[in-house]
Short mmCIF file of C-alpha atoms and ligand atoms in Angstrom, two decimals:
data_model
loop_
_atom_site.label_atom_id
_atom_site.label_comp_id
_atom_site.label_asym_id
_atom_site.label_seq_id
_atom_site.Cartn_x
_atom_site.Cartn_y
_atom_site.Cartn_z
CA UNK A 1 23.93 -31.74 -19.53
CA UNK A 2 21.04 -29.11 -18.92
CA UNK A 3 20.75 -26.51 -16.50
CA UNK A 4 17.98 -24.81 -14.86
CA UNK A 5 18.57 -20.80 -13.68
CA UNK A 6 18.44 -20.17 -9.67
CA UNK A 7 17.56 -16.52 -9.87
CA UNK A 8 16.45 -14.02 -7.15
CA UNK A 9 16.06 -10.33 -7.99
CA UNK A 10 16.58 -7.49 -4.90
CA UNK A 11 14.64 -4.20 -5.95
CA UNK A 12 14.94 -0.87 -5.07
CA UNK A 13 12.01 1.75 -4.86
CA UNK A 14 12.00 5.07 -4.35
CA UNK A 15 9.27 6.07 -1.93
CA UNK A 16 7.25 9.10 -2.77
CA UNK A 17 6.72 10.88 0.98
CA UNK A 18 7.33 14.78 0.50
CA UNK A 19 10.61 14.91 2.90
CA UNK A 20 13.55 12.61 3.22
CA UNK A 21 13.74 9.66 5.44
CA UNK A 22 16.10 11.23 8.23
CA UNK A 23 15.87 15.14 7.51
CA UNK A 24 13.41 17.74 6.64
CA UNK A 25 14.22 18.44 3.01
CA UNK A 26 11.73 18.29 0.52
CA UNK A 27 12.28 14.87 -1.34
CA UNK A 28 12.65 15.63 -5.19
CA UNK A 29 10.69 12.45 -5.91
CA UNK A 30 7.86 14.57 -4.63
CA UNK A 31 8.07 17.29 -6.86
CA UNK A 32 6.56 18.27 -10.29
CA UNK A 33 6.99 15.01 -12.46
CA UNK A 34 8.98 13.12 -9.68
CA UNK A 35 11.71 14.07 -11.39
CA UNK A 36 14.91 14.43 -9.35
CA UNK A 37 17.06 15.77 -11.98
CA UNK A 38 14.79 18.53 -12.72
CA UNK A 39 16.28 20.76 -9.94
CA UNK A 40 19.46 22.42 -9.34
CA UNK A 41 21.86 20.08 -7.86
CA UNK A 42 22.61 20.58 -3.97
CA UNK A 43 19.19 22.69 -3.47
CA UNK A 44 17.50 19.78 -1.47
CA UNK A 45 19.87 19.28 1.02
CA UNK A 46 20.79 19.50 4.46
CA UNK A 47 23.57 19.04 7.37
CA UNK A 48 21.85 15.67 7.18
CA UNK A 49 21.63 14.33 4.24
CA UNK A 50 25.12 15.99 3.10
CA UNK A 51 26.64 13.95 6.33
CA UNK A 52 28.50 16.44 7.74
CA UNK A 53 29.59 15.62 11.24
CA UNK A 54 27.32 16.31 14.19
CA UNK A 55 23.92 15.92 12.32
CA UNK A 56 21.42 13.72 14.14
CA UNK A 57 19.23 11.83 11.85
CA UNK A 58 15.38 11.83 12.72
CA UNK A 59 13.12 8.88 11.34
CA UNK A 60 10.32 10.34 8.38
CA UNK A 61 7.14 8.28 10.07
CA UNK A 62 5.45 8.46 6.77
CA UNK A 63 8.17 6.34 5.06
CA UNK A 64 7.67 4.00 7.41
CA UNK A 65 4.02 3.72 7.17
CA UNK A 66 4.34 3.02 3.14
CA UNK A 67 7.39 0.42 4.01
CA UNK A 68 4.98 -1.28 6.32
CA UNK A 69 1.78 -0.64 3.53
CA UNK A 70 4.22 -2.57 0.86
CA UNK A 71 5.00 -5.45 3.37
CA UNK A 72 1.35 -5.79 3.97
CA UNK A 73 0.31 -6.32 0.61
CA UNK A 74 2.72 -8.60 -0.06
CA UNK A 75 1.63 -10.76 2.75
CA UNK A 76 4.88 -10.30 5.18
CA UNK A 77 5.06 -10.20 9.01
CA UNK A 78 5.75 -6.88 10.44
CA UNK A 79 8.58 -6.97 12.33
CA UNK A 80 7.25 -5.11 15.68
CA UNK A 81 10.67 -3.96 17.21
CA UNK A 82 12.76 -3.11 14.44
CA UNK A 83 15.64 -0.43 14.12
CA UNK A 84 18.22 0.84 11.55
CA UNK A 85 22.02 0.07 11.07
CA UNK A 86 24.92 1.55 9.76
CA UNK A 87 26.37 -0.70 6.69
CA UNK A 88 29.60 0.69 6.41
CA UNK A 89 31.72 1.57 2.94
CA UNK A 90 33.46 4.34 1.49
CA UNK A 91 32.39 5.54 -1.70
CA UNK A 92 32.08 9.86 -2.83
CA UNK A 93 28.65 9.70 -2.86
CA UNK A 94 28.67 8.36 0.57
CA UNK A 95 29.83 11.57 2.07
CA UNK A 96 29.07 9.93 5.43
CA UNK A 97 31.23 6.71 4.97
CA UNK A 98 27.70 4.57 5.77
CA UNK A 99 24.42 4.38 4.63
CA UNK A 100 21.85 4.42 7.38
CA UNK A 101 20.01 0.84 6.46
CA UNK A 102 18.35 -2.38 7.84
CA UNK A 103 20.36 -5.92 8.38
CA UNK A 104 19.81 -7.90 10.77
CA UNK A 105 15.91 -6.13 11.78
CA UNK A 106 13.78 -5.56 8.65
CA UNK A 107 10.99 -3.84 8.68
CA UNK A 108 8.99 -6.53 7.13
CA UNK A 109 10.04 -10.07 6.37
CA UNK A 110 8.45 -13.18 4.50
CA UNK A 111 5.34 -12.88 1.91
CA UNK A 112 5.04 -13.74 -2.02
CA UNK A 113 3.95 -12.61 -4.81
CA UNK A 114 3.23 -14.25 -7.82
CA UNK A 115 4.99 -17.62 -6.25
CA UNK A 116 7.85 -16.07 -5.71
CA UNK A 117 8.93 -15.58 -2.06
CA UNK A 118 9.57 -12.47 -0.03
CA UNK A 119 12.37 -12.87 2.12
CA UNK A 120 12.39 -9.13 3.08
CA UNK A 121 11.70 -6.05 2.84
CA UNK A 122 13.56 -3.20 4.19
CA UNK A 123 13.88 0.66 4.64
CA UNK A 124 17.45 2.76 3.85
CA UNK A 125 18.52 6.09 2.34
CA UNK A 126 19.24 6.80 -1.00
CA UNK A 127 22.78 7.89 -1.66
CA UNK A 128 23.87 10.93 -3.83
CA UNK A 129 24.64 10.74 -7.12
CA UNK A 130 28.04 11.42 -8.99
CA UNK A 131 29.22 12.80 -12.40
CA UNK A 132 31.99 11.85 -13.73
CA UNK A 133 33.09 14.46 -16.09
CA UNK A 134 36.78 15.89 -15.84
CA UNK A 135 36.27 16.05 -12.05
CA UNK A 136 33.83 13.80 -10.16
CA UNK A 137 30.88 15.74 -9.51
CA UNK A 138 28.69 15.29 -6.66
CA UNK A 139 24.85 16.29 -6.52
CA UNK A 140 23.12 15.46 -3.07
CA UNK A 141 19.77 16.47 -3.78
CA UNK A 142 18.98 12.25 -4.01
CA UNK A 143 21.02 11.70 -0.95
CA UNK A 144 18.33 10.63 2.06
CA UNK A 145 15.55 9.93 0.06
CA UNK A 146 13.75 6.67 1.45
CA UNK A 147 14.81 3.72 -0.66
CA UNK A 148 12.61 0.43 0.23
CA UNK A 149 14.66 -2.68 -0.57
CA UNK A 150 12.29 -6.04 -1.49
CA UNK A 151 14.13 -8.82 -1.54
CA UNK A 152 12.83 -12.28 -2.78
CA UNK A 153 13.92 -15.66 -2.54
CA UNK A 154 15.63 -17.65 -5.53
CA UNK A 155 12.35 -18.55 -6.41
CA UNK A 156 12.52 -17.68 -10.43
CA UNK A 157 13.97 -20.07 -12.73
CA UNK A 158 13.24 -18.28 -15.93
CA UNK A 159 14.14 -14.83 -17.96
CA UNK A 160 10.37 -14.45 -18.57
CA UNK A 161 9.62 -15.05 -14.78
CA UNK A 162 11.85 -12.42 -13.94
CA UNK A 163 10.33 -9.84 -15.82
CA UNK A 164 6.82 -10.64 -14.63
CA UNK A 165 7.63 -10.93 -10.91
CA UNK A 166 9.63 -7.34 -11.21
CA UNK A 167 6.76 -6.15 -13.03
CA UNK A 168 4.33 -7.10 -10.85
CA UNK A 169 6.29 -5.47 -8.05
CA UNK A 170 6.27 -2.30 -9.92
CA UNK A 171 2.21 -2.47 -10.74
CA UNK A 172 1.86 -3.30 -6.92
CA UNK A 173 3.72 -0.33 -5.88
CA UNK A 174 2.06 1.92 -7.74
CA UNK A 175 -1.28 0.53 -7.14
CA UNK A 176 -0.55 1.21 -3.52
CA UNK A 177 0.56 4.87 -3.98
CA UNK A 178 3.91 4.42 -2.82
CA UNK A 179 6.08 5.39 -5.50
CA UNK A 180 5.77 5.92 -9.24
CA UNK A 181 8.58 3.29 -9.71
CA UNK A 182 9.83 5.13 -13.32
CA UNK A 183 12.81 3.19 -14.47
CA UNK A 184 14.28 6.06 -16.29
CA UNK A 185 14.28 8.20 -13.38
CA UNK A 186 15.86 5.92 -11.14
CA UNK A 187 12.39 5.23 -8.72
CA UNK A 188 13.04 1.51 -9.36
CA UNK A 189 16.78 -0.41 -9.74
CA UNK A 190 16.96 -4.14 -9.85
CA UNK A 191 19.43 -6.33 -8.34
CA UNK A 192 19.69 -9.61 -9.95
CA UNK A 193 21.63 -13.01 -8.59
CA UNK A 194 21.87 -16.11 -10.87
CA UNK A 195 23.41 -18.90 -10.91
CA UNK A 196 22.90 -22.21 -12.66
CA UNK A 197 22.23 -26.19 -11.47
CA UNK A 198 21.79 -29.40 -13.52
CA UNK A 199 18.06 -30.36 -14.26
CA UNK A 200 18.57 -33.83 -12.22
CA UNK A 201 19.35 -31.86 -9.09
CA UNK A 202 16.83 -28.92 -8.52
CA UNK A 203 16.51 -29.38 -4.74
CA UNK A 204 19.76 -28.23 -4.20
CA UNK A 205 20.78 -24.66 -4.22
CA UNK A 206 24.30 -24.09 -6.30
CA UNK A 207 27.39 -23.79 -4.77
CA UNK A 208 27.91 -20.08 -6.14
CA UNK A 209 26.04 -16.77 -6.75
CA UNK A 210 26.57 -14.31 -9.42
CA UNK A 211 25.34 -10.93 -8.62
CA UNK A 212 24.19 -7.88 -11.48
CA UNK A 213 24.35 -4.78 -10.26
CA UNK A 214 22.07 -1.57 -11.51
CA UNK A 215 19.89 -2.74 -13.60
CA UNK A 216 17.34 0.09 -14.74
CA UNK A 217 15.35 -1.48 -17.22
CA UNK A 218 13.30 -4.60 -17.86
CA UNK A 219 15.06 -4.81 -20.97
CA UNK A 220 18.88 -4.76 -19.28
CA UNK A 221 17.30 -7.20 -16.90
CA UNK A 222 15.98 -9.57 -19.70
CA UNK A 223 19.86 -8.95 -21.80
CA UNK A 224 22.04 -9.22 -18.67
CA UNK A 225 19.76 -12.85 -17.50
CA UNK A 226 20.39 -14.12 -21.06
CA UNK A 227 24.29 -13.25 -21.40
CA UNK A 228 24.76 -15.28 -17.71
CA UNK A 229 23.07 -18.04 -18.44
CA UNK A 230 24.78 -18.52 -21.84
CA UNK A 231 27.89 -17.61 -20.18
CA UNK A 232 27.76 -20.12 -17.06
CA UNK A 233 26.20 -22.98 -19.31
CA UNK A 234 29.40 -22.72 -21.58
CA UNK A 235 31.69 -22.39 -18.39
CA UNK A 236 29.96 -25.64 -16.47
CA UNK A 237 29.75 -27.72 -19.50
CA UNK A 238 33.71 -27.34 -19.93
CA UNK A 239 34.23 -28.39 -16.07
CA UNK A 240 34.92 -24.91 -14.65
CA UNK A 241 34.14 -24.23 -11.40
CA UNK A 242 32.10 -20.53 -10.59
CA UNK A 243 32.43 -18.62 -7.94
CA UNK A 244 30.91 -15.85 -6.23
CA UNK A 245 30.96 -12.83 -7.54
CA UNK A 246 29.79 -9.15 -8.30
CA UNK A 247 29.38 -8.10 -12.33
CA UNK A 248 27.81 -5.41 -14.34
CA UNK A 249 25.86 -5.24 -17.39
CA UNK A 250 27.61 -3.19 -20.51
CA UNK A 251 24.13 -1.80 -22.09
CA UNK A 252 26.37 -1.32 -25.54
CA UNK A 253 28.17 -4.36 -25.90
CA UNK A 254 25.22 -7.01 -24.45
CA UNK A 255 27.78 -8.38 -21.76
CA UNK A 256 28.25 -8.69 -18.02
CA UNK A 257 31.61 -8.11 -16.74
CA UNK A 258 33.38 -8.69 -13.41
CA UNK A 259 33.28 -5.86 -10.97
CA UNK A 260 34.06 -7.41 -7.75
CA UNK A 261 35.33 -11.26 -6.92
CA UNK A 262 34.66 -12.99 -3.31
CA UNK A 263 38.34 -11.60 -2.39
CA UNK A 264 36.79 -8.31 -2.76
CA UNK A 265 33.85 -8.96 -1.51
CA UNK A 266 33.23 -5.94 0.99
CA UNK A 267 33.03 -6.59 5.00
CA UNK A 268 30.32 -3.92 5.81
CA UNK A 269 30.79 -4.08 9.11
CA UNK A 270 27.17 -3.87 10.03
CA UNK A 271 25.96 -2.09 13.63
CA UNK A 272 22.96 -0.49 14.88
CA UNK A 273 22.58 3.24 13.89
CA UNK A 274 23.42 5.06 17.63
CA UNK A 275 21.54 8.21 16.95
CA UNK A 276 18.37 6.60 15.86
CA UNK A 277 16.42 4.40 19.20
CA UNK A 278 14.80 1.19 18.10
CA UNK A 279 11.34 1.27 17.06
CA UNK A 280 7.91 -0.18 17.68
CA UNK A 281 5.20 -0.50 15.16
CA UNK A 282 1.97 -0.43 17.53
CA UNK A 283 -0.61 -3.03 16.71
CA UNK A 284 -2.76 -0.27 15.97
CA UNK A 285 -0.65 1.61 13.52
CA UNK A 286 -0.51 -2.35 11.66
CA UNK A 287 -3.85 -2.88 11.57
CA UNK A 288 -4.43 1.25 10.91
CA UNK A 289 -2.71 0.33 7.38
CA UNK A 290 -3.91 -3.16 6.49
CA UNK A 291 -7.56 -0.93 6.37
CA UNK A 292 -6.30 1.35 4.05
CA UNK A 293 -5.17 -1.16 1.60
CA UNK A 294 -6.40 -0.65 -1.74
CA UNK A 295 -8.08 -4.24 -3.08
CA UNK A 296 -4.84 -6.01 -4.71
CA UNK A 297 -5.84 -8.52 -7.31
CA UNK A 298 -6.97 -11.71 -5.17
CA UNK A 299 -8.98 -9.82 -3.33
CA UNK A 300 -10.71 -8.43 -5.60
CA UNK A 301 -11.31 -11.94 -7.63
CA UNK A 302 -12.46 -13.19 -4.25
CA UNK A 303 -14.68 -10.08 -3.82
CA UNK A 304 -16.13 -10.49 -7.49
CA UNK A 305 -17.22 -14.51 -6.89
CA UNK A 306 -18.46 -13.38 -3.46
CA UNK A 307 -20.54 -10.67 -4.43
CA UNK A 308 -21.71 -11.75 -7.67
CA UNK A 309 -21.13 -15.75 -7.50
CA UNK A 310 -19.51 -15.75 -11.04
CA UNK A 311 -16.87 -18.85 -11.48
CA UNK A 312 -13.32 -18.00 -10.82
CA UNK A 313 -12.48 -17.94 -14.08
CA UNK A 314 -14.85 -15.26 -14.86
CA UNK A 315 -13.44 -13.46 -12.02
CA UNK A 316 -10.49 -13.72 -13.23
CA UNK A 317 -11.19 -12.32 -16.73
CA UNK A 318 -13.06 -9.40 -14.92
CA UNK A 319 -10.03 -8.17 -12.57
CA UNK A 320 -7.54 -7.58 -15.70
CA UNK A 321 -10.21 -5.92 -18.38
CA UNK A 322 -11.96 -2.73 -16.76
CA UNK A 323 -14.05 -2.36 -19.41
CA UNK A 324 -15.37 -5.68 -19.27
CA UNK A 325 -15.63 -5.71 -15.50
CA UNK A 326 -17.54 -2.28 -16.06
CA UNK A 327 -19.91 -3.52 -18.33
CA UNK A 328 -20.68 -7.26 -16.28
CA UNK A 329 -21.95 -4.90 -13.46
CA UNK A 330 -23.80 -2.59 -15.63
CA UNK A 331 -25.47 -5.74 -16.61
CA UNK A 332 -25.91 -7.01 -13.39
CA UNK A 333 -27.43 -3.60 -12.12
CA UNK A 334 -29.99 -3.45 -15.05
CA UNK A 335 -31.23 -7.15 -14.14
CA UNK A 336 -29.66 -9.47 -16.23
CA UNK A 337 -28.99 -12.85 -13.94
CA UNK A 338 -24.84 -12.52 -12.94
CA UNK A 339 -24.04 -15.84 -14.35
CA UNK A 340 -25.23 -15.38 -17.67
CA UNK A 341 -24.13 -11.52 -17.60
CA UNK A 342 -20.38 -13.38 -17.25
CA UNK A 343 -20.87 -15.65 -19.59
CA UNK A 344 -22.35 -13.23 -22.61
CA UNK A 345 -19.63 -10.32 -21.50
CA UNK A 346 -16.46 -12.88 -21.87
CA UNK A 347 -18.07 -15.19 -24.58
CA UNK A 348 -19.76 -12.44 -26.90
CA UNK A 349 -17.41 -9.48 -27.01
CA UNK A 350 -19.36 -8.03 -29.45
CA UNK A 351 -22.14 -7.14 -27.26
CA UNK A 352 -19.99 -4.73 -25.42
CA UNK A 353 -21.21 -1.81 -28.50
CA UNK A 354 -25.08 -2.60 -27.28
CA UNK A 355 -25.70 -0.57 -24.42
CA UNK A 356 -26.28 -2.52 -21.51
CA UNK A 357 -29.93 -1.24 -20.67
CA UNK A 358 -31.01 -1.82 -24.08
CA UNK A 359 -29.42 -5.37 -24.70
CA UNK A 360 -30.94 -6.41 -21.14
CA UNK A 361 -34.68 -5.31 -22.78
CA UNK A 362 -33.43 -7.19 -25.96
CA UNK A 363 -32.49 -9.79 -24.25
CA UNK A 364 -36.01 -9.87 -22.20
CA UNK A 365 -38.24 -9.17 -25.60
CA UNK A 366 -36.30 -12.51 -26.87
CA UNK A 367 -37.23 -14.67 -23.51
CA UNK A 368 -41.20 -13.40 -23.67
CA UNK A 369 -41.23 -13.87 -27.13
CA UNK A 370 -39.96 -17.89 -26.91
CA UNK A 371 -42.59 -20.62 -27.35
CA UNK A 372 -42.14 -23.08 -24.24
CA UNK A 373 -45.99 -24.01 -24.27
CA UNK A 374 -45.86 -27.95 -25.15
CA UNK A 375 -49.15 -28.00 -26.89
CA UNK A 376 -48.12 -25.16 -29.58
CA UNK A 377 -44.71 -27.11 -29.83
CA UNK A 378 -46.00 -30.89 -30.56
CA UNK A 379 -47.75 -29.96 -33.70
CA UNK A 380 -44.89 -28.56 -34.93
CA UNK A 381 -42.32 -31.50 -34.10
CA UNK A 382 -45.35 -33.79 -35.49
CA UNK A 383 -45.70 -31.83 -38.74
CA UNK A 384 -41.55 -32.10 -38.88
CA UNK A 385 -41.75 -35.67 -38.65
CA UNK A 386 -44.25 -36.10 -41.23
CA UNK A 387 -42.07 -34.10 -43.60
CA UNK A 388 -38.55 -35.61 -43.02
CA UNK A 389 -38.84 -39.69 -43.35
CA UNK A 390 -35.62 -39.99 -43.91
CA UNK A 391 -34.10 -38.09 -41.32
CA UNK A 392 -36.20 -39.91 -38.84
CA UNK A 393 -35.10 -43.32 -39.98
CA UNK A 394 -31.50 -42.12 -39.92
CA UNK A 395 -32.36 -41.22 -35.88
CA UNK A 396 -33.75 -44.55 -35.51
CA UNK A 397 -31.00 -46.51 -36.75
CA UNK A 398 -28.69 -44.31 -34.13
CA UNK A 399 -27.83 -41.36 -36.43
CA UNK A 400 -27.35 -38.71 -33.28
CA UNK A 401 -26.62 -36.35 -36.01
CA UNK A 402 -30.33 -36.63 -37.22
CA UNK A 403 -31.37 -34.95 -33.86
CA UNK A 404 -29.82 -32.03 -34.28
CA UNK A 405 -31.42 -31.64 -38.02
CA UNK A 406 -34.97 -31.97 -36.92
CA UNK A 407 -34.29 -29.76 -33.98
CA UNK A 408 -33.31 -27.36 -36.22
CA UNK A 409 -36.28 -27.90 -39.02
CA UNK A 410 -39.19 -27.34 -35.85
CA UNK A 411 -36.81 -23.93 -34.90
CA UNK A 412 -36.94 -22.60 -38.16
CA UNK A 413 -40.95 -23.57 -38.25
CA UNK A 414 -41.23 -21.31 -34.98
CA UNK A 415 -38.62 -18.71 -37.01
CA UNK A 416 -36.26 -19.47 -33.49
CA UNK A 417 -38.50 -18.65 -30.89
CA UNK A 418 -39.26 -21.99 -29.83
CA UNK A 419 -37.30 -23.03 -26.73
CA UNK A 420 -34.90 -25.63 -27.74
CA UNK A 421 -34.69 -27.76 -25.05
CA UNK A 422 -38.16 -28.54 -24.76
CA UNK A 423 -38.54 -29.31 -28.61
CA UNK A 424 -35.49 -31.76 -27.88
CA UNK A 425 -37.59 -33.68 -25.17
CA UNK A 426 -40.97 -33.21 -27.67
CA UNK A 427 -39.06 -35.04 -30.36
CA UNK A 428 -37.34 -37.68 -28.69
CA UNK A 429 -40.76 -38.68 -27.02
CA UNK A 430 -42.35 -38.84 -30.13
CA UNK A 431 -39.36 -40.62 -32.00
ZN1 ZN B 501 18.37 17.07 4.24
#
């Protein structure tokens, strides 16, 4: 029996604003290098963001505005009236006893990327972090800053695909400004769920999810993919039955293990966040950001065959090699025809070490140079003629081949400047 993987990945990104998402502290993301751990624990915090009792969170509009920036791009709806909840657990870096989150009204919801669907994407706070050493240490200079949560549909069925779509997240993120998404500092966590269905019944969604939790590399996401799907091949094949539940990945020993089962399965007890009122995202403050958007990669393929009518393909070659791209227009702009600028940039690398101006005056010397005039050319495909019987026989008696050879003996009378394609009509009129 076969299986195909069912996976969907939920990631986490730090957003880069300069304070928190409900407080005024100065987010450590912000800072010199983006690197959190670079300053003294407990120096970026607040009644706030340490929970005590009695602080009243305040909503960080910039946050917002990149939440909404990421949704855009990805091609979501923007949820108009939106507001925050209180998903409720007890944990010590969770000084509060909730996280201040979204549930049941993301921010943004629906989209794709790279065929994978967006089901949504949504705005929390970061949590603190805690040592474990003799005591359990707690450092709350990463509790409250904005953590955007995309979440996409079980749309990947590969290890490969996973890496690329998380990937492509991160690039997109980036591209946009929004965060720096560095793994090793914790700016971007993945989340993944897999589970496994025969081959002969892909329309069906399995009966049973297995969740990874904190995932920080591509790597751990590419070993902890592999071990489950080895692992719940072996278990279906013998007849056992999976069932929902929460593992982690051991970095050391290559191997998920069980954290939490569906009996432990936490009840957060979701409800909306009293101290923060609904919000509305004005039309205007939508279409404010869709502006801003830096060109994503369709766009700017459309852009390319727009503005320079190259074929897609071309286009497509152009949007993931600068250099290339660079050079095309360079071309372009010294008056080489775009078509043929496309064609020599992706078919003749080597041109790139000719500077554009001077291969486009090459290039010209070459064209004023060629022989088109049908006069000049007939008395050389005549004398041609004369001097290869044989090869005009062979033409005769349907030798195609024989074509090519006395095309070639009239361009190396003209010593290549005559124009081929007119010699090829000379000699076929006169054969
Ligand atoms: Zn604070």
């Amino acid at each position: 029996m076969s299986f195909e993987p069912v996976i969907g990945l939920e990631i986490h990104i730090q957003l880069k604003t300069r304070r928190k998402m409900f407080c005024d502290c100065k987010s450590p993301v912000a800072l010199a290098k983006g690197d959190v751990w670079q300053a003294e624990p407990n120096t970026h915090v607040c009644p706030v963001c340490l929970g005590l009792p009695g602080a009243l969170p305040v909503v960080n509009q910039k946050a917002i505005e990149q939440a909404i920036k990421v949704g855009l791009a990805l091609g979501c709806e923007i949820n108009k009236e939106t507001y925050f909840e209180r998903k409720n657990y007890f944990y010590p870096d969770l000084s509060k006893g909730y996280q201040i989150s979204q549930y049941r009204a993301p921010l943004c919801v629906g989209g794709q990327l790279d065929n994978v669907g967006i089901t949504r994407v949504h705005l929390e706070e970061d949590t603190a972090k805690s040592l474990h050493r003799e005591d359990t240490l707690l450092d709350f200079n990463k509790s409250g800053i904005p953590l955007l949560e995309i979440v996409s549909e079980p749309d990947i069925h590969s290890v490969k695909d996973a890496r690329i779509y998380s990937k492509a997240i991160q690039e997109l993120v980036r591209r946009l400004g929004v965060s720096d998404a560095d793994m090793e500092k914790g700016q971007m966590r993945l989340e993944a769920n897999i589970s496994l269905r025969p081959t002969q019944r892909v329309a069906e969604l399995p009966p049973y999810r297995v969740e990874i939790k904190n995932i920080n590399s591509f790597r751990f996401l590419e070993g902890a993919l592999k071990y489950e799907i080895e692992r719940q091949t072996k278990a279906l094949e013998k007849g056992e039955k999976l069932e929902q539940e929460t593992r982690g990945y051991n970095v050391k020993r290559r191997v998920t293990f069980v954290q939490r089962t569906k009996e432990e399965a936490h009840d957060y007890r979701y409800f909306p966040e009293p101290d923060i009122p609904p919000l509305e995202i004005a039309d205007e403050t939508i279409s404010r950001i869709k502006t801003s958007l830096p060109k994503l990669k369709d766009g700017l393929i459309d852009q390319l065959i727009e503005d320079y009518r190259i074929l897609r393909k071309d286009a497509e070659v152009f949007v993931s090699d600068e250099t290339k791209l660079e050079y095309f227009k360079d071309l372009v702009a010294e008056g080489l025809e775009s078509r043929r600028a496309a064609n020599l940039v992706i078919n003749r690398p080597d041109v790139l070490l000719t500077r554009p101006d001077d291969l486009v005056r090459q290039l010209e010397r070459e064209k004023a140079e060629e022989i088109t005039d049908e006069d000049v050319l007939r008395k050389a495909v005549k004398a041609v003629i004369a001097a290869n019987p044989q090869a005009v026989k062979d033409f005769r008696s349907g030798k195609e081949a024989a074509l090519k050879f006395l095309i070639g003996q009239v361009m190396r009378q003209t010593r290549g400047k005559a124009n081929p394609q007119v010699v090829e009509k000379l000699l076929k009129k006169a054969l």
